[in-house]
Coordinates of C-alpha atoms and ligand atoms in Angstrom, one line a residue:
M1 CA 0.3 0.1 -0.1
L2 CA 1.2 3.4 -1.0
H3 CA 2.4 5.4 2.2
T4 CA 0.2 8.8 2.6
G5 CA 0.6 11.4 4.9
L6 CA -2.9 11.8 6.4
D7 CA -4.6 9.4 9.0
W8 CA -7.5 8.8 6.7
N9 CA -9.2 6.4 9.4
A10 CA -9.0 9.3 12.2
L11 CA -10.2 11.9 9.6
M12 CA -13.3 9.8 8.4
A13 CA -14.2 8.6 12.1
R14 CA -15.1 12.6 12.6
S15 CA -18.0 11.9 10.0
G16 CA -19.5 9.3 12.0
P17 CA -19.2 5.3 12.5
A18 CA -18.1 3.4 9.4
P19 CA -20.7 2.0 7.5
R20 CA -21.4 -1.9 8.1
A21 CA -19.8 -4.1 5.7
S22 CA -22.3 -6.3 3.8
A23 CA -21.7 -9.9 4.3
I24 CA -23.3 -10.8 1.0
R25 CA -21.0 -8.7 -1.0
D26 CA -17.9 -10.0 0.8
L27 CA -19.1 -13.6 0.2
L28 CA -19.8 -12.8 -3.7
S29 CA -16.3 -12.1 -4.2
L30 CA -15.3 -14.9 -2.5
T31 CA -17.6 -17.2 -4.3
E32 CA -16.9 -16.0 -8.0
R33 CA -15.1 -19.3 -8.8
P34 CA -16.7 -21.2 -11.3
D35 CA -16.5 -24.5 -9.4
V36 CA -18.3 -22.8 -6.3
I37 CA -21.9 -23.3 -6.3
S38 CA -23.4 -20.0 -4.7
F39 CA -26.6 -19.8 -3.0
A40 CA -25.7 -16.6 -1.5
G41 CA -26.3 -13.9 -3.7
G42 CA -29.8 -12.6 -4.7
L43 CA -28.9 -13.1 -8.4
P44 CA -31.5 -13.6 -11.3
A45 CA -30.7 -16.2 -13.8
P46 CA -28.4 -14.5 -16.3
E47 CA -29.3 -16.7 -19.0
L48 CA -32.9 -15.3 -18.7
F49 CA -31.9 -11.6 -19.2
P50 CA -33.4 -10.3 -22.4
A51 CA -30.4 -9.2 -23.9
D52 CA -31.4 -9.0 -27.7
G53 CA -34.2 -7.2 -26.6
L54 CA -32.6 -4.8 -24.4
R55 CA -29.7 -4.3 -27.3
A56 CA -32.2 -3.4 -29.8
A57 CA -34.1 -1.1 -27.4
F58 CA -30.6 0.9 -26.7
D59 CA -29.8 1.1 -30.2
A60 CA -33.5 2.2 -31.0
V61 CA -33.1 5.0 -28.4
L62 CA -29.5 6.3 -29.5
A63 CA -30.6 6.2 -33.3
G64 CA -33.8 7.9 -32.5
D65 CA -32.8 10.9 -30.0
A66 CA -29.1 10.3 -28.9
G67 CA -29.0 13.8 -28.0
G68 CA -32.1 13.4 -25.4
A69 CA -30.7 9.9 -24.2
L70 CA -27.3 11.4 -23.5
Q71 CA -28.2 14.5 -22.0
Y72 CA -28.6 15.4 -18.2
G73 CA -32.4 14.4 -17.5
P74 CA -35.0 15.5 -14.7
T75 CA -34.0 14.4 -11.3
Q76 CA -37.6 12.9 -10.8
G77 CA -37.2 10.8 -13.8
H78 CA -37.9 10.3 -17.6
R79 CA -41.8 11.0 -17.5
P80 CA -42.6 8.1 -19.8
L81 CA -41.1 5.7 -17.8
R82 CA -43.0 7.3 -14.8
E83 CA -46.1 6.7 -16.7
L84 CA -44.9 3.1 -17.5
V85 CA -44.6 2.4 -13.6
A86 CA -47.6 4.2 -12.6
E87 CA -49.6 2.1 -15.3
R88 CA -48.0 -1.3 -14.4
L89 CA -48.7 -0.6 -10.4
G90 CA -52.5 0.5 -11.4
R91 CA -52.9 -3.2 -12.8
R92 CA -52.2 -4.4 -9.2
G93 CA -54.6 -1.9 -7.6
I94 CA -52.2 0.8 -6.8
A95 CA -53.7 3.9 -8.0
C96 CA -50.9 6.4 -8.6
A97 CA -49.9 8.9 -11.1
A98 CA -46.4 9.6 -13.1
D99 CA -46.3 12.4 -10.7
D100 CA -46.2 10.4 -7.8
V101 CA -43.5 8.2 -9.1
V102 CA -39.4 9.0 -8.3
I103 CA -37.3 7.2 -10.5
T104 CA -34.2 5.9 -8.6
T105 CA -31.0 4.3 -9.3
G106 CA -32.0 0.8 -7.9
S107 CA -34.5 0.4 -5.0
Q108 CA -31.3 0.4 -2.9
Q109 CA -31.1 4.1 -3.7
A110 CA -34.5 4.5 -2.9
L111 CA -33.9 3.2 0.6
D112 CA -31.1 5.4 1.0
L113 CA -33.1 8.6 0.2
V114 CA -36.2 7.4 2.3
G115 CA -33.8 6.8 5.2
R116 CA -32.2 10.6 4.6
V117 CA -35.8 12.0 4.6
L118 CA -37.7 10.3 7.1
A119 CA -34.9 9.2 10.1
G120 CA -33.0 11.5 11.9
R121 CA -30.0 10.6 14.1
G122 CA -31.1 8.0 17.0
M123 CA -34.4 7.5 16.0
E124 CA -35.5 4.2 16.0
V125 CA -36.5 2.4 12.8
L126 CA -38.5 -0.6 13.1
V127 CA -37.4 -3.7 11.0
E128 CA -38.8 -7.3 10.7
S129 CA -36.4 -9.9 12.3
P130 CA -34.7 -11.3 10.0
S131 CA -34.6 -8.2 7.7
Y132 CA -33.1 -7.2 4.4
V133 CA -29.3 -6.7 4.5
G134 CA -29.1 -4.0 2.2
A135 CA -31.9 -1.9 4.0
L136 CA -30.1 -2.3 7.2
Q137 CA -26.8 -1.1 5.7
A138 CA -28.7 2.0 4.0
F139 CA -30.8 3.1 7.3
S140 CA -27.6 2.6 9.6
A141 CA -26.0 5.5 7.6
R142 CA -28.3 7.7 9.4
D143 CA -27.2 6.5 12.7
V144 CA -30.5 5.2 13.8
T145 CA -31.2 2.6 16.5
F146 CA -32.9 -0.6 15.2
V147 CA -36.0 -2.2 16.6
A148 CA -36.1 -5.8 15.2
C149 CA -39.8 -7.0 15.4
A150 CA -41.0 -10.4 15.8
G151 CA -43.2 -12.0 13.8
D152 CA -45.3 -15.2 13.3
D153 CA -46.4 -17.5 10.3
R154 CA -48.9 -14.8 9.3
G155 CA -46.3 -11.9 9.3
L156 CA -45.4 -9.1 11.7
R157 CA -46.6 -9.2 15.2
V158 CA -48.4 -5.9 14.9
D159 CA -49.5 -5.8 18.6
L160 CA -45.8 -5.4 19.4
L161 CA -45.4 -2.4 17.0
R162 CA -48.2 -0.5 19.1
R163 CA -45.5 0.0 21.6
R164 CA -43.0 2.1 19.5
P165 CA -45.2 5.3 18.6
D166 CA -42.3 7.3 18.2
A167 CA -40.4 5.3 15.7
A168 CA -39.2 7.2 12.4
F169 CA -40.9 4.4 10.3
L170 CA -41.5 0.8 9.9
Y171 CA -39.5 -1.0 7.2
T172 CA -41.1 -4.2 5.6
V173 CA -40.8 -6.3 2.7
P174 CA -44.3 -8.2 3.1
T175 CA -44.4 -10.2 -0.1
F176 CA -41.5 -13.2 -0.3
Q177 CA -39.6 -11.5 2.0
N178 CA -35.7 -11.3 1.8
P179 CA -34.2 -13.3 3.3
S180 CA -37.2 -15.5 4.8
G181 CA -39.5 -15.9 1.7
G182 CA -42.3 -15.5 3.9
T183 CA -45.5 -13.5 3.3
M184 CA -47.5 -11.2 5.3
A185 CA -51.4 -12.4 5.2
L186 CA -54.3 -10.2 4.4
D187 CA -55.5 -9.6 7.6
R188 CA -52.1 -8.9 9.2
R189 CA -51.6 -6.1 6.5
R190 CA -55.1 -4.8 7.2
E191 CA -53.8 -4.7 11.0
L192 CA -51.0 -2.9 10.2
L193 CA -52.4 -0.1 8.1
A194 CA -54.8 0.3 11.0
C195 CA -51.7 0.6 13.3
S196 CA -50.0 2.9 11.2
R197 CA -52.8 5.3 11.1
D198 CA -53.6 5.0 15.0
L199 CA -49.8 5.8 15.9
G200 CA -49.3 8.2 13.1
L201 CA -46.3 5.6 12.0
P202 CA -44.9 5.7 8.5
L203 CA -44.9 2.5 6.8
V204 CA -42.0 1.8 4.1
E205 CA -42.9 -1.3 1.8
D206 CA -40.0 -2.8 -0.2
D207 CA -41.8 -4.9 -2.9
P208 CA -39.1 -6.2 -5.4
Y209 CA -40.7 -9.8 -5.5
S210 CA -44.3 -9.7 -6.0
D211 CA -44.2 -10.4 -9.6
L212 CA -42.4 -13.7 -9.1
R213 CA -45.3 -15.7 -7.6
Y214 CA -45.2 -19.7 -8.5
D215 CA -48.3 -20.7 -6.7
G216 CA -50.9 -19.6 -4.2
E217 CA -53.1 -16.4 -4.5
P218 CA -51.8 -13.1 -4.9
V219 CA -52.1 -10.7 -1.9
P220 CA -52.4 -7.0 -2.3
A221 CA -49.6 -4.5 -1.6
L222 CA -50.3 -2.7 1.3
R223 CA -50.1 0.4 -0.9
A224 CA -53.2 -1.2 -2.8
L225 CA -55.3 -1.8 0.4
P226 CA -57.9 0.8 1.5
G227 CA -56.1 3.3 3.9
G228 CA -52.6 2.5 2.0
E229 CA -52.4 5.9 0.2
D230 CA -49.8 7.0 2.8
V231 CA -47.6 4.1 2.5
V232 CA -44.1 4.5 0.9
H233 CA -44.1 1.9 -1.7
L234 CA -40.8 1.0 -3.4
G235 CA -40.1 -1.4 -6.5
T236 CA -37.5 -2.2 -8.9
F237 CA -36.8 -3.5 -12.4
S238 CA -33.9 -5.6 -11.1
K239 CA -35.9 -8.9 -10.7
V240 CA -37.9 -8.9 -13.9
L241 CA -35.3 -7.1 -16.1
S242 CA -31.9 -6.9 -14.9
P243 CA -30.4 -5.4 -11.8
G244 CA -27.4 -4.1 -13.8
L245 CA -29.8 -1.4 -15.3
R246 CA -30.1 -0.1 -12.0
L247 CA -33.5 1.1 -12.4
G248 CA -36.0 1.3 -9.2
W249 CA -39.0 3.5 -8.1
V250 CA -40.6 5.0 -5.2
V251 CA -44.4 5.9 -5.0
A252 CA -45.1 8.2 -2.1
P253 CA -47.5 11.1 -0.9
R254 CA -46.4 14.4 -2.5
P255 CA -44.7 15.8 0.4
V256 CA -42.5 12.8 0.7
T257 CA -41.7 12.5 -3.3
E258 CA -41.0 16.5 -3.3
R259 CA -38.2 15.9 -0.4
L260 CA -37.1 12.5 -2.2
V261 CA -36.5 14.5 -5.4
L262 CA -34.3 17.1 -3.5
A263 CA -32.2 14.3 -1.4
K264 CA -31.9 12.6 -4.6
Q265 CA -30.7 15.9 -6.6
G266 CA -27.6 15.9 -4.0
A267 CA -27.0 12.4 -4.4
D268 CA -26.8 11.9 -8.2
L269 CA -28.8 14.7 -10.0
H270 CA -30.7 11.7 -11.8
T271 CA -30.7 8.0 -12.7
D272 CA -29.0 7.0 -15.9
E273 CA -31.1 8.8 -18.7
L274 CA -30.1 6.3 -21.3
A275 CA -31.1 3.1 -19.1
Q276 CA -34.7 4.7 -18.4
R277 CA -35.3 5.6 -22.3
A278 CA -34.1 2.0 -23.5
V279 CA -36.5 0.3 -20.8
V280 CA -39.5 2.3 -22.1
R281 CA -38.5 1.3 -25.8
F282 CA -38.1 -2.4 -24.6
C283 CA -41.4 -2.2 -23.0
R284 CA -43.1 -0.8 -26.2
D285 CA -41.5 -3.3 -28.6
N286 CA -41.5 -6.4 -26.4
D287 CA -44.1 -8.0 -24.0
L288 CA -42.8 -7.5 -20.4
E289 CA -45.4 -9.5 -18.9
A290 CA -44.6 -12.6 -21.1
H291 CA -40.8 -12.5 -19.7
V292 CA -42.1 -12.4 -16.5
R293 CA -44.0 -15.5 -17.5
T294 CA -40.9 -17.0 -18.6
L295 CA -39.1 -16.0 -15.3
R296 CA -42.1 -17.3 -13.2
A297 CA -41.8 -20.8 -14.9
A298 CA -38.1 -21.3 -14.7
Y299 CA -37.9 -20.1 -11.0
R300 CA -40.6 -22.2 -10.2
E301 CA -38.9 -25.3 -11.3
R302 CA -35.9 -24.2 -9.3
R303 CA -37.8 -23.7 -6.1
D304 CA -39.2 -27.1 -6.5
A305 CA -35.8 -28.4 -7.2
M306 CA -34.3 -26.9 -4.1
L307 CA -37.2 -28.0 -1.7
A308 CA -37.0 -31.4 -3.2
A309 CA -33.3 -31.4 -2.4
L310 CA -33.7 -30.3 0.9
A311 CA -36.4 -33.0 1.8
D312 CA -34.5 -35.7 0.3
L313 CA -30.8 -34.7 1.6
M314 CA -30.7 -32.4 4.8
P315 CA -29.8 -34.0 8.2
R316 CA -32.5 -34.6 10.4
G317 CA -33.3 -31.3 12.9
S318 CA -33.0 -28.8 10.0
A319 CA -36.1 -26.8 9.0
W320 CA -36.9 -24.7 6.0
T321 CA -39.6 -22.2 4.7
R322 CA -41.6 -23.1 1.6
P323 CA -41.9 -19.8 -0.1
E324 CA -44.7 -19.3 -2.7
G325 CA -42.7 -16.8 -4.7
G326 CA -39.6 -14.6 -4.5
M327 CA -35.8 -15.7 -4.6
F328 CA -34.9 -17.4 -1.2
V329 CA -35.5 -20.3 1.2
W330 CA -34.3 -19.6 4.8
V331 CA -33.0 -22.6 6.6
T332 CA -33.1 -23.4 10.2
L333 CA -30.1 -25.7 11.4
P334 CA -30.1 -28.5 13.5
D335 CA -29.6 -27.6 17.2
G336 CA -26.0 -26.8 17.9
V337 CA -24.9 -26.0 14.6
E338 CA -24.0 -22.3 13.8
A339 CA -24.0 -20.9 10.1
L340 CA -20.8 -19.1 10.4
P341 CA -18.5 -21.9 11.2
L342 CA -20.6 -23.9 8.8
L343 CA -19.7 -21.6 5.9
A344 CA -16.0 -22.4 6.0
A345 CA -16.7 -26.0 5.7
A346 CA -19.3 -25.3 2.8
V347 CA -16.9 -23.2 1.1
A348 CA -14.4 -25.9 1.5
R349 CA -17.0 -28.1 -0.4
R350 CA -17.5 -25.5 -2.7
V351 CA -21.0 -24.5 -1.9
A352 CA -21.9 -20.9 -0.5
F353 CA -24.9 -19.2 1.5
V354 CA -25.4 -16.2 3.7
P355 CA -25.3 -17.0 7.6
G356 CA -28.5 -15.9 9.1
T357 CA -26.7 -13.3 11.4
A358 CA -26.2 -10.6 8.3
F359 CA -30.2 -10.1 8.5
H360 CA -30.3 -9.5 12.2
A361 CA -30.1 -5.9 13.4
G362 CA -29.6 -6.5 16.8
G363 CA -27.8 -9.9 17.0
G364 CA -29.4 -13.1 16.5
G365 CA -30.1 -15.6 13.5
A366 CA -26.8 -17.6 14.5
G367 CA -28.6 -21.2 13.6
S368 CA -29.9 -20.0 10.5
L369 CA -28.9 -19.2 6.7
R370 CA -30.4 -17.9 3.5
L371 CA -30.2 -19.8 0.0
N372 CA -31.1 -18.3 -3.1
F373 CA -32.4 -20.8 -6.0
T374 CA -32.8 -18.6 -9.0
N375 CA -29.4 -18.4 -10.2
C376 CA -28.5 -21.9 -10.4
P377 CA -29.9 -24.5 -12.8
P378 CA -32.1 -27.3 -11.1
Y379 CA -28.9 -30.0 -11.4
R380 CA -26.6 -27.5 -9.9
I381 CA -29.3 -26.9 -7.1
R382 CA -29.3 -30.6 -5.9
E383 CA -25.5 -30.8 -6.1
G384 CA -25.1 -27.5 -4.1
V385 CA -27.8 -29.1 -1.6
A386 CA -25.9 -32.1 -1.2
R387 CA -22.7 -30.3 -0.7
L388 CA -24.3 -28.4 2.0
A389 CA -25.6 -31.4 3.8
A390 CA -22.3 -32.9 3.8
A391 CA -20.8 -29.8 5.4
I392 CA -23.4 -29.8 8.0
D393 CA -22.7 -33.5 9.0
R394 CA -18.9 -32.7 9.2
V395 CA -19.6 -29.6 11.5
A396 CA -22.2 -31.6 13.8
A397 CA -20.1 -34.6 14.0
Ligands
PLP401 C1 -36.0 -6.6 -0.3 C2 -34.9 -5.9 -1.5 N1 -35.0 -4.5 -1.5 C3 -34.2 -3.9 -2.2 C4 -33.2 -4.5 -3.2 C5 -32.3 -3.7 -4.0 O1 -32.6 -4.0 -5.4 P1 -32.4 -3.1 -6.3 O2 -31.5 -3.7 -7.4 O3 -33.5 -2.6 -7.0 O4 -31.4 -2.0 -5.8 C6 -33.2 -5.8 -3.1 C7 -32.3 -6.8 -3.7 O5 -32.0 -8.0 -3.5 C8 -34.0 -6.8 -2.2 O6 -34.0 -8.2 -2.0

């Protein structure tokens, strides 16, 4: 390392605590070797990216209006894309107009911006237990105090939330949650909206996975339910099109969108204009919903392959969730087996996962782990679960 004259660590400490490192990102670098079967990242299947359609869309945009596509754009986002998002959400019962939508650089940026406009230093942020690690990372930059809220098989225990009237907001992934795969039941959603109204508690609904339902009946988004018009609703093209495009959105009440736009101006002026226009063009020339149906069929097969392999191969004492959609299965290990030491044994057998501790703001989760099933073909999934089961046997022995 090059010697430098300034004590950078001390200088940076003046701005506040260092951000939490993401266990997922560190792991992904470890598992990039092709011989490792990685269940670690939340990655879509790369062979299903609609690359030809996107290439044609980018070409058409540049051929048609390169001056506009390569120029600075509006902070709130390209209007035709906001209209497209509003129209798509409308089909799911989420009534909104283009002016209610802010396009963000992935929904990860939306999490950061929402944290900035709703949470002040030291305020409580209510999260599920376990919760999406990227959200914990984004909100922790605000120096907030996380309060992990317990749930049961119907979702968050709303009765417990009522004890936290002063929290900045509740963050929830109610449909096919990352990491648990669980979905909040309809009656619990209604109860949550009533609680939000009674306490004046803002709800932040992060909804990247609803389109990826493999069986069971759709449950309306919180934002789509009566009384849901105050919900701050986040979505993304990452799981239905491509995460590399970095296109997400927030739908929120007007005072919130105005503040989000100001915060975004300071962050990046606007989201990639070329990518926004290319997605509008892609959706005009292709049937996005047909593409989503293709993804659903492929991912259903992968989920089923993972559930079958777990049932056939996992040692006695293990348990796991059976998600109706999304990308993840949450595994509880046999008594006495912890996921962190297991990871070393698993990587030695060329399989990877994310230990449950990464998803717990206030500690816990040592005996659990998250498995992604969308990034591997079914035969690799079975082989990966076999390697994982062998690693558990080794650690438990
Ligand atoms: C619950 C949740 N929110 C947000 C994100 C971030 O997605 P994006 O690619 O839109 O930034 C993810 C990605 O895995 C996620 O699982």
